[in-house]
Short mmCIF file of C-alpha atoms in Angstrom, two decimals:
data_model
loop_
_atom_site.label_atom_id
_atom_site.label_comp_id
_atom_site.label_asym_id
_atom_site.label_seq_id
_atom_site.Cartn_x
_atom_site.Cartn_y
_atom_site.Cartn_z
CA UNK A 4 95.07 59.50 139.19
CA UNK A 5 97.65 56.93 139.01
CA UNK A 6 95.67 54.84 136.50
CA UNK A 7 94.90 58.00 134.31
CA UNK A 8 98.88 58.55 133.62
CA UNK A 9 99.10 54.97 132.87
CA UNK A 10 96.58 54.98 130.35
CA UNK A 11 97.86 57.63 129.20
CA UNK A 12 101.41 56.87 128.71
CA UNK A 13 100.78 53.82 127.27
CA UNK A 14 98.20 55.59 124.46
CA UNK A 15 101.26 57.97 123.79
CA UNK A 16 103.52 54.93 123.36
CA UNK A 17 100.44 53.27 120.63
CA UNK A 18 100.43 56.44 119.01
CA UNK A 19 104.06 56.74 118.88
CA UNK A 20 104.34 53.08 117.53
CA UNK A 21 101.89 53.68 114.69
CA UNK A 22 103.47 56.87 113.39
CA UNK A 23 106.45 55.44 113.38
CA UNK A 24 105.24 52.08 111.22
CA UNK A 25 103.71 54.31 109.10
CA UNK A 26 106.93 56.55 108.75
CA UNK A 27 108.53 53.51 107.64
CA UNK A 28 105.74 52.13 105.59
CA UNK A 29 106.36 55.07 103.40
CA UNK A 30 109.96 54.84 103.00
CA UNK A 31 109.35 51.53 101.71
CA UNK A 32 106.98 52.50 99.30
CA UNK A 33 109.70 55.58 98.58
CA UNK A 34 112.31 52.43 98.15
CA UNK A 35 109.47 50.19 96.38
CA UNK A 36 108.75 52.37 93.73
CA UNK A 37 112.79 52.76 93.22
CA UNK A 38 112.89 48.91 92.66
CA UNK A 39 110.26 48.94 90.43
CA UNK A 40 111.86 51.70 87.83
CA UNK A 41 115.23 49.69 88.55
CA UNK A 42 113.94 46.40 87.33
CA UNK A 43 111.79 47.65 84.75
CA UNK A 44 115.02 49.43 82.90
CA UNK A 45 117.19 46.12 83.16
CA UNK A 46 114.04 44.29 81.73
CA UNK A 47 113.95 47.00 79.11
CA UNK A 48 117.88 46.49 78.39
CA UNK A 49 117.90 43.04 78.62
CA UNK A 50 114.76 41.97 76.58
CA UNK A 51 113.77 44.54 74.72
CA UNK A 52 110.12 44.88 73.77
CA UNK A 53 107.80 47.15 72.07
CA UNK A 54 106.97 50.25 74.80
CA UNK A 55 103.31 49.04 75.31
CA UNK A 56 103.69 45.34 75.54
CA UNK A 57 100.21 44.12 77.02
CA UNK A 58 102.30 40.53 77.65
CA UNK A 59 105.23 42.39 79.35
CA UNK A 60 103.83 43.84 81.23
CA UNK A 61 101.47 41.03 82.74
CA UNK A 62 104.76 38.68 83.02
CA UNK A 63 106.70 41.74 85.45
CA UNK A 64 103.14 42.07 87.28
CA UNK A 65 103.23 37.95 88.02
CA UNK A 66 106.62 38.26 88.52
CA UNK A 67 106.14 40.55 91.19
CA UNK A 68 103.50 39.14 92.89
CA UNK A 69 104.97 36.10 93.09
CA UNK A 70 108.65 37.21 94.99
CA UNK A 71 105.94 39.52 97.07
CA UNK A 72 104.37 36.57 98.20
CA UNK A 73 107.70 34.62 98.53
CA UNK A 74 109.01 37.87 101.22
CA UNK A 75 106.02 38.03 102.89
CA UNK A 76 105.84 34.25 103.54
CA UNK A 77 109.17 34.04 104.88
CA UNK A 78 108.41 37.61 106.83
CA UNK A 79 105.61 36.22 108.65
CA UNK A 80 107.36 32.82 109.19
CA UNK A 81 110.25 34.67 110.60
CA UNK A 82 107.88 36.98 112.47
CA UNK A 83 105.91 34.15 114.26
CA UNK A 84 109.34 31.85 115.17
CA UNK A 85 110.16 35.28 117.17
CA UNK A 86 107.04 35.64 119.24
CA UNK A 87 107.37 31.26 119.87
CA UNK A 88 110.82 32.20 121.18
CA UNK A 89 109.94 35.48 123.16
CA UNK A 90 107.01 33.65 124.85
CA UNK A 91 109.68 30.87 125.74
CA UNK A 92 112.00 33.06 127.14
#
């Protein structure tokens, strides 16, 4: 019986971690998509360009991508120093 309220508990505590990641993945989507208007407008006001720029448009989508990758480089970097040190400690 003991083992059963283990398992249990801890399955509560999984489900509890993934809601809450995915709580949070959606703020940052939420605060993503307020980023994106953000820099589009001081692209806009700083160069502007004809409303349908095909060239624009790419450039801000490589732009993007690239500072994505940059963040999620040093995120994972950062990310695996953390479980060298916890494993250490």
């Amino acid at each position: 019986m003991q083992t059963l309220r283990t398992e249990s508990d801890k399955f509560r505590a999984e489900v509890t971690k993934q809601v809450s990641t995915y709580i949070l993945a959606g703020f940052g989507i939420v605060a993503g998509l307020a980023w994106n208007e953000a820099i589009r407008s001081l692209i806009d006001y700083i160069y502007p360009l004809p409303q349908n720029g095909v060239q624009a448009k790419f450039l801000y989508a490589v732009v993007i991508t690239i500072v994505v990758i940059l963040v999620s480089m040093a995120v994972l970097r950062s990310n695996r120093a953390h479980d060298k040190k916890s494993r250490h400690d």
